[in-house]
């Protein structure tokens, strides 16, 4: 029996929206290849404590590389034990699976793969899926064969940085969501007990990153939404059980508003179709699904990287921005009372019209490195 070619997918704990699983499932569905997902709990440091780990985790690796004029190659000055283990583990994965190539889904996975290839000297090609809307401070490197990007502007920025145009593929993002029929949406709303009002998704919970900051923000925003009375229903993403109980205790005091809690981000798809507006932290997977479903979004960006992407989307009328919670309320009323919602929904639908996970996966299984 012939062995199917394998695509090795490297990811890390900060991956957004389950992109690696979506891509792997799409590859397996085609049937010509197998896909193996390996996260940094298998190839990375047990504890990210080295200088390099902190750089990669913070997202500052691009600025560091730009200042050092390193163009993506990590210097030997980072010869720590944890780094040697990372190189050996990725090298062993290459030997074990003999993949057609390595597909990297996060900055940490990408630069770990580059470092391993340079130091272990294996020949396996590296592809990188950039799951954001702008290039930001990312610096191209000489070890990556192909970069898959969301839009033509990111491609143009990479080409200006010296990447060959043929090595950048504009394919959208690997996020999809099933569209429900009007009948199914109505049935789900009745099942959830929603009142006849608009439904707002609150996706502010962020798990481990900035946990305390986002909990405080979610609670304050939740209180503001409860003050709006019976004009909305709420779908609230909240992973922490004790914090959900706190929010639920606040919600039961409010009449004529239905509040539903979603226990994890991977459950959002079950509820997003019944929402009319999404209020979300910077989360490309949720933003992209809003585009596909025709749901206008209000996006909060925290750090410089996120704000750059939000500004880009706002400039193309693909979402509304909000820096403070009180701004969210104002933007929500703008969507409820003007034609801004229709404009954003229409622009989003056009933005993703020709993009799909199937197209991405078909490219990945047909790619033959030279």
Short mmCIF file of C-alpha atoms in Angstrom, two decimals:
data_model
loop_
_atom_site.label_atom_id
_atom_site.label_comp_id
_atom_site.label_asym_id
_atom_site.label_seq_id
_atom_site.Cartn_x
_atom_site.Cartn_y
_atom_site.Cartn_z
CA UNK A 1 0.00 0.00 0.00
CA UNK A 2 1.43 3.34 -1.07
CA UNK A 3 1.90 5.98 1.62
CA UNK A 4 0.03 9.22 1.04
CA UNK A 5 2.22 12.35 0.95
CA UNK A 6 2.21 14.18 4.27
CA UNK A 7 1.95 17.92 4.93
CA UNK A 8 3.40 18.80 8.33
CA UNK A 9 1.50 21.69 9.94
CA UNK A 10 3.35 23.54 12.71
CA UNK A 11 1.35 25.77 15.02
CA UNK A 12 1.48 27.13 18.57
CA UNK A 13 -0.79 27.89 21.49
CA UNK A 14 -1.48 31.45 20.31
CA UNK A 15 -3.10 30.31 17.07
CA UNK A 16 -6.38 32.08 16.32
CA UNK A 17 -9.64 30.39 15.45
CA UNK A 18 -8.52 26.78 15.00
CA UNK A 19 -6.97 27.53 11.61
CA UNK A 20 -4.63 24.52 11.59
CA UNK A 21 -7.45 22.02 12.20
CA UNK A 22 -9.59 23.65 9.51
CA UNK A 23 -6.77 23.39 6.99
CA UNK A 24 -5.85 19.84 8.01
CA UNK A 25 -9.47 18.68 7.70
CA UNK A 26 -9.71 20.30 4.27
CA UNK A 27 -6.51 18.60 3.10
CA UNK A 28 -7.66 15.18 4.34
CA UNK A 29 -11.07 15.70 2.71
CA UNK A 30 -9.44 16.03 -0.71
CA UNK A 31 -7.95 12.58 -0.16
CA UNK A 32 -4.59 12.84 -1.91
CA UNK A 33 -2.58 13.87 1.18
CA UNK A 34 -2.47 13.39 4.91
CA UNK A 35 -1.95 16.30 7.28
CA UNK A 36 -0.19 16.12 10.65
CA UNK A 37 -0.61 18.98 13.14
CA UNK A 38 2.11 19.56 15.73
CA UNK A 39 1.86 22.40 18.26
CA UNK A 40 4.61 23.95 20.36
CA UNK A 41 3.75 21.75 23.34
CA UNK A 42 5.46 19.01 21.31
CA UNK A 43 8.32 20.85 19.59
CA UNK A 44 8.81 24.00 21.68
CA UNK A 45 10.26 24.64 25.10
CA UNK A 46 8.43 23.16 28.07
CA UNK A 47 8.51 26.64 29.51
CA UNK A 48 9.03 29.64 27.26
CA UNK A 49 11.69 31.39 29.28
CA UNK A 50 14.57 32.08 26.92
CA UNK A 51 15.28 35.44 25.33
CA UNK A 52 14.17 34.12 21.95
CA UNK A 53 10.94 32.70 23.37
CA UNK A 54 10.03 36.04 24.89
CA UNK A 55 10.74 37.81 21.61
CA UNK A 56 8.60 35.37 19.64
CA UNK A 57 5.77 35.40 22.17
CA UNK A 58 5.58 39.17 22.33
CA UNK A 59 5.28 39.55 18.59
CA UNK A 60 8.38 41.75 18.68
CA UNK A 61 10.48 39.36 16.62
CA UNK A 62 9.77 41.35 13.47
CA UNK A 63 10.98 44.60 14.95
CA UNK A 64 14.00 42.81 16.40
CA UNK A 65 14.87 41.28 13.05
CA UNK A 66 14.37 44.57 11.24
CA UNK A 67 16.66 46.41 13.64
CA UNK A 68 19.31 43.70 13.32
CA UNK A 69 18.81 43.58 9.53
CA UNK A 70 18.50 39.83 9.96
CA UNK A 71 15.85 39.20 7.28
CA UNK A 72 14.31 36.31 9.15
CA UNK A 73 17.46 34.32 10.03
CA UNK A 74 17.96 33.81 13.75
CA UNK A 75 21.57 34.30 14.81
CA UNK A 76 23.71 31.83 16.73
CA UNK A 77 23.71 34.16 19.75
CA UNK A 78 20.50 32.38 20.82
CA UNK A 79 22.22 29.04 21.50
CA UNK A 80 20.27 28.10 24.62
CA UNK A 81 19.40 24.55 25.69
CA UNK A 82 15.70 25.14 25.04
CA UNK A 83 16.50 26.36 21.55
CA UNK A 84 18.63 23.26 20.79
CA UNK A 85 15.76 21.04 21.90
CA UNK A 86 13.39 22.93 19.62
CA UNK A 87 15.73 22.44 16.65
CA UNK A 88 16.13 18.74 17.38
CA UNK A 89 12.42 18.17 17.82
CA UNK A 90 11.49 19.84 14.53
CA UNK A 91 14.33 18.03 12.77
CA UNK A 92 13.07 14.71 14.18
CA UNK A 93 9.55 15.52 12.96
CA UNK A 94 10.95 16.04 9.47
CA UNK A 95 12.81 12.72 9.63
CA UNK A 96 9.79 10.87 11.01
CA UNK A 97 7.10 12.14 8.64
CA UNK A 98 9.20 13.03 5.57
CA UNK A 99 6.65 15.73 4.70
CA UNK A 100 6.21 17.34 1.31
CA UNK A 101 6.77 20.62 3.12
CA UNK A 102 6.17 22.34 6.47
CA UNK A 103 3.17 24.67 6.69
CA UNK A 104 3.52 27.22 9.51
CA UNK A 105 0.38 28.78 10.99
CA UNK A 106 1.78 31.26 13.57
CA UNK A 107 4.80 33.57 13.87
CA UNK A 108 6.26 31.39 16.62
CA UNK A 109 5.93 28.24 14.51
CA UNK A 110 7.28 30.02 11.45
CA UNK A 111 10.45 31.34 13.02
CA UNK A 112 11.03 28.10 14.91
CA UNK A 113 10.89 26.23 11.60
CA UNK A 114 13.27 28.71 9.95
CA UNK A 115 15.73 28.35 12.80
CA UNK A 116 15.52 24.55 12.70
CA UNK A 117 16.04 24.42 8.94
CA UNK A 118 19.07 26.67 9.09
CA UNK A 119 20.76 24.88 11.96
CA UNK A 120 19.76 21.27 11.19
CA UNK A 121 20.30 21.86 7.46
CA UNK A 122 17.32 19.88 6.23
CA UNK A 123 16.00 20.63 2.74
CA UNK A 124 12.25 20.46 3.41
CA UNK A 125 10.52 23.61 2.19
CA UNK A 126 8.62 25.97 4.47
CA UNK A 127 5.30 27.62 3.63
CA UNK A 128 3.81 30.30 5.88
CA UNK A 129 0.15 31.24 6.24
CA UNK A 130 -0.08 34.83 7.45
CA UNK A 131 -3.41 35.05 9.30
CA UNK A 132 -3.75 38.83 9.50
CA UNK A 133 -4.95 41.68 7.30
CA UNK A 134 -1.70 43.67 7.07
CA UNK A 135 2.01 42.91 6.95
CA UNK A 136 2.82 45.15 9.90
CA UNK A 137 6.47 44.86 10.93
CA UNK A 138 6.95 41.37 9.58
CA UNK A 139 10.23 40.87 7.76
CA UNK A 140 10.53 38.34 4.92
CA UNK A 141 13.21 35.67 5.09
CA UNK A 142 15.14 33.57 2.59
CA UNK A 143 14.03 30.19 3.95
CA UNK A 144 10.30 30.49 3.22
CA UNK A 145 9.25 29.21 -0.20
CA UNK A 146 5.68 30.58 -0.27
CA UNK A 147 3.69 33.02 1.87
CA UNK A 148 -0.11 32.74 1.80
CA UNK A 149 -1.70 36.11 2.56
CA UNK A 150 -5.18 37.55 3.01
CA UNK A 151 -5.19 40.36 0.47
CA UNK A 152 -3.33 42.02 -2.39
CA UNK A 153 -2.05 44.86 -0.19
CA UNK A 154 -0.09 42.43 1.99
CA UNK A 155 1.33 40.86 -1.16
CA UNK A 156 2.38 44.27 -2.48
CA UNK A 157 4.13 45.04 0.83
CA UNK A 158 6.02 41.74 0.71
CA UNK A 159 7.08 42.35 -2.88
CA UNK A 160 8.38 45.78 -1.87
CA UNK A 161 10.38 44.01 0.84
CA UNK A 162 12.06 41.87 -1.81
CA UNK A 163 9.88 38.75 -1.99
CA UNK A 164 9.23 37.48 -5.50
CA UNK A 165 5.63 38.03 -6.60
CA UNK A 166 5.24 34.38 -7.59
CA UNK A 167 6.11 33.34 -4.03
CA UNK A 168 3.15 35.19 -2.49
CA UNK A 169 -0.34 33.74 -2.88
CA UNK A 170 -3.40 35.90 -2.16
CA UNK A 171 -5.96 33.40 -0.86
CA UNK A 172 -7.91 34.94 2.02
CA UNK A 173 -7.92 33.42 5.49
CA UNK A 174 -8.59 29.78 6.50
CA UNK A 175 -11.84 30.49 8.31
CA UNK A 176 -15.26 29.37 7.19
CA UNK A 177 -18.72 29.15 8.66
CA UNK A 178 -21.86 27.38 7.57
CA UNK A 179 -24.66 29.69 6.50
CA UNK A 180 -28.02 28.81 8.00
CA UNK A 181 -31.32 29.27 6.20
CA UNK A 182 -33.78 31.88 7.43
CA UNK A 183 -35.99 29.07 8.70
CA UNK A 184 -33.13 27.49 10.67
CA UNK A 185 -32.13 30.88 12.14
CA UNK A 186 -35.71 31.56 13.23
CA UNK A 187 -35.97 28.09 14.79
CA UNK A 188 -32.69 28.56 16.67
CA UNK A 189 -33.79 31.97 17.97
CA UNK A 190 -37.00 30.42 19.26
CA UNK A 191 -35.08 27.55 20.82
CA UNK A 192 -32.75 30.00 22.60
CA UNK A 193 -35.73 32.04 23.80
CA UNK A 194 -34.66 35.30 22.16
CA UNK A 195 -37.02 38.24 22.26
CA UNK A 196 -37.95 40.02 19.04
CA UNK A 197 -34.94 42.31 19.09
CA UNK A 198 -31.53 42.53 17.49
CA UNK A 199 -28.92 40.12 18.83
CA UNK A 200 -25.37 41.24 19.67
CA UNK A 201 -22.36 38.94 19.99
CA UNK A 202 -19.81 39.94 22.64
CA UNK A 203 -16.47 38.27 21.92
CA UNK A 204 -14.07 39.98 24.33
CA UNK A 205 -12.88 36.99 26.37
CA UNK A 206 -9.35 36.06 25.26
CA UNK A 207 -8.40 33.04 27.33
CA UNK A 208 -4.83 33.33 28.61
CA UNK A 209 -3.58 36.48 26.87
CA UNK A 210 -4.42 39.67 28.78
CA UNK A 211 -6.91 37.62 30.82
CA UNK A 212 -7.48 40.06 33.67
CA UNK A 213 -7.59 43.10 31.37
CA UNK A 214 -10.17 41.49 29.10
CA UNK A 215 -12.32 40.21 31.95
CA UNK A 216 -12.55 43.73 33.33
CA UNK A 217 -13.38 45.06 29.89
CA UNK A 218 -15.99 42.37 29.28
CA UNK A 219 -17.71 43.00 32.62
CA UNK A 220 -17.84 46.76 32.05
CA UNK A 221 -19.11 46.33 28.49
CA UNK A 222 -21.63 43.72 29.65
CA UNK A 223 -23.03 46.19 32.18
CA UNK A 224 -23.33 48.86 29.50
CA UNK A 225 -25.20 46.45 27.24
CA UNK A 226 -27.57 45.44 30.04
CA UNK A 227 -28.40 49.14 30.50
CA UNK A 228 -29.75 49.29 26.95
CA UNK A 229 -32.91 47.47 27.97
CA UNK A 230 -35.05 45.41 25.64
CA UNK A 231 -33.64 46.60 22.32
CA UNK A 232 -31.10 43.75 22.14
CA UNK A 233 -30.39 40.13 23.05
CA UNK A 234 -26.85 39.12 23.95
CA UNK A 235 -24.61 36.18 23.05
CA UNK A 236 -21.57 36.36 25.33
CA UNK A 237 -18.36 34.36 24.90
CA UNK A 238 -16.92 33.53 28.33
CA UNK A 239 -14.68 30.54 28.99
CA UNK A 240 -14.28 30.93 32.76
CA UNK A 241 -17.13 29.20 34.60
CA UNK A 242 -16.92 31.32 37.77
CA UNK A 243 -16.83 34.51 35.72
CA UNK A 244 -19.86 33.32 33.73
CA UNK A 245 -21.72 32.90 37.01
CA UNK A 246 -20.82 36.48 37.95
CA UNK A 247 -22.13 37.81 34.64
CA UNK A 248 -25.22 35.62 34.79
CA UNK A 249 -26.08 36.97 38.24
CA UNK A 250 -26.02 40.45 36.72
CA UNK A 251 -28.15 39.37 33.75
CA UNK A 252 -31.00 37.79 35.74
CA UNK A 253 -31.86 41.20 37.19
CA UNK A 254 -32.70 42.50 33.72
CA UNK A 255 -36.11 41.79 32.18
CA UNK A 256 -37.00 41.65 28.48
CA UNK A 257 -33.42 40.81 27.47
CA UNK A 258 -32.21 37.29 26.72
CA UNK A 259 -28.57 36.53 27.48
CA UNK A 260 -26.90 33.34 26.23
CA UNK A 261 -23.38 32.38 27.26
CA UNK A 262 -20.96 30.58 24.93
CA UNK A 263 -18.43 28.54 26.89
CA UNK A 264 -15.57 28.59 24.37
CA UNK A 265 -14.52 30.19 21.08
CA UNK A 266 -14.92 26.94 19.17
CA UNK A 267 -18.66 27.12 19.99
CA UNK A 268 -19.14 30.54 18.39
CA UNK A 269 -20.14 29.01 15.06
CA UNK A 270 -23.23 27.50 16.66
CA UNK A 271 -24.58 30.96 17.58
CA UNK A 272 -23.04 33.57 15.29
CA UNK A 273 -25.65 33.05 12.56
CA UNK A 274 -28.41 34.36 14.85
CA UNK A 275 -26.47 37.56 15.62
CA UNK A 276 -27.11 40.88 13.90
CA UNK A 277 -24.02 42.67 15.22
CA UNK A 278 -20.68 41.39 16.52
CA UNK A 279 -18.62 43.26 19.10
CA UNK A 280 -15.25 41.57 19.15
CA UNK A 281 -11.67 41.93 20.26
CA UNK A 282 -9.23 41.73 17.36
CA UNK A 283 -9.95 38.16 16.23
CA UNK A 284 -9.46 37.55 12.50
CA UNK A 285 -11.49 34.33 12.60
CA UNK A 286 -14.61 36.03 14.00
CA UNK A 287 -14.15 39.10 11.79
CA UNK A 288 -13.81 36.89 8.71
CA UNK A 289 -16.90 34.86 9.61
CA UNK A 290 -18.82 38.11 9.97
CA UNK A 291 -17.80 38.99 6.41
CA UNK A 292 -19.08 35.65 5.16
CA UNK A 293 -22.38 35.90 7.03
CA UNK A 294 -23.05 39.57 6.29
CA UNK A 295 -22.83 40.61 9.94
CA UNK A 296 -21.40 44.08 10.68
CA UNK A 297 -18.75 44.14 13.40
CA UNK A 298 -17.33 46.57 15.94
CA UNK A 299 -13.68 45.72 16.56
CA UNK A 300 -11.50 46.64 19.53
CA UNK A 301 -7.74 46.60 19.01
CA UNK A 302 -5.37 46.64 21.98
CA UNK A 303 -1.74 46.69 20.87
CA UNK A 304 -0.04 48.40 17.95
CA UNK A 305 -0.24 45.33 15.76
CA UNK A 306 -3.98 44.89 16.27
CA UNK A 307 -4.73 48.59 15.81
CA UNK A 308 -2.91 48.55 12.48
CA UNK A 309 -5.16 45.78 11.20
CA UNK A 310 -8.31 47.43 12.57
CA UNK A 311 -7.38 50.74 10.93
CA UNK A 312 -6.88 48.90 7.64
CA UNK A 313 -10.34 47.30 7.85
CA UNK A 314 -11.99 50.57 8.88
CA UNK A 315 -10.42 52.40 5.95
CA UNK A 316 -12.17 49.94 3.63
CA UNK A 317 -15.49 50.20 5.50
CA UNK A 318 -15.34 46.58 6.62
CA UNK A 319 -15.98 47.24 10.32
CA UNK A 320 -16.37 50.00 12.87
CA UNK A 321 -13.64 50.70 15.45
CA UNK A 322 -13.92 51.27 19.19
CA UNK A 323 -11.15 52.17 21.61
CA UNK A 324 -13.25 52.45 24.76
CA UNK A 325 -16.31 50.55 25.90
CA UNK A 326 -18.53 53.61 25.81
CA UNK A 327 -17.64 53.98 22.12
CA UNK A 328 -19.00 50.48 21.52
CA UNK A 329 -22.46 51.59 22.58
CA UNK A 330 -22.36 54.58 20.24
CA UNK A 331 -21.17 52.44 17.33
CA UNK A 332 -23.85 49.86 18.07
CA UNK A 333 -26.58 52.48 17.79
CA UNK A 334 -25.00 53.68 14.55
CA UNK A 335 -25.41 50.17 13.16
CA UNK A 336 -28.95 49.86 14.51
CA UNK A 337 -30.23 53.24 13.37
CA UNK A 338 -28.44 54.07 10.10
CA UNK A 339 -27.53 52.30 6.88
CA UNK A 340 -23.95 51.74 8.13
CA UNK A 341 -24.76 48.09 8.89
CA UNK A 342 -25.84 47.43 5.30
CA UNK A 343 -22.72 49.12 3.89
CA UNK A 344 -20.36 47.12 6.09
CA UNK A 345 -22.20 43.84 5.49
CA UNK A 346 -22.16 44.36 1.72
CA UNK A 347 -18.47 45.32 1.68
CA UNK A 348 -17.59 42.28 3.78
CA UNK A 349 -19.45 39.91 1.51
CA UNK A 350 -17.65 41.28 -1.54
CA UNK A 351 -14.29 41.10 0.28
CA UNK A 352 -14.52 37.33 0.77
CA UNK A 353 -16.62 36.50 -2.28
CA UNK A 354 -13.94 34.47 -4.05
CA UNK A 355 -12.08 33.18 -1.00
CA UNK A 356 -12.66 29.80 0.59
CA UNK A 357 -10.93 27.16 2.67
CA UNK A 358 -11.39 24.74 -0.24
CA UNK A 359 -9.32 26.99 -2.52
CA UNK A 360 -6.56 27.19 0.08
CA UNK A 361 -6.48 23.42 0.58
CA UNK A 362 -6.56 22.71 -3.17
CA UNK A 363 -3.51 24.93 -3.56
CA UNK A 364 -1.72 23.22 -0.68
CA UNK A 365 -2.20 19.71 -2.05
CA UNK A 366 -1.22 20.77 -5.58
CA UNK A 367 1.90 22.69 -4.52
CA UNK A 368 5.11 21.15 -5.77
CA UNK A 369 8.24 22.87 -4.60
CA UNK A 370 11.03 23.61 -7.04
#
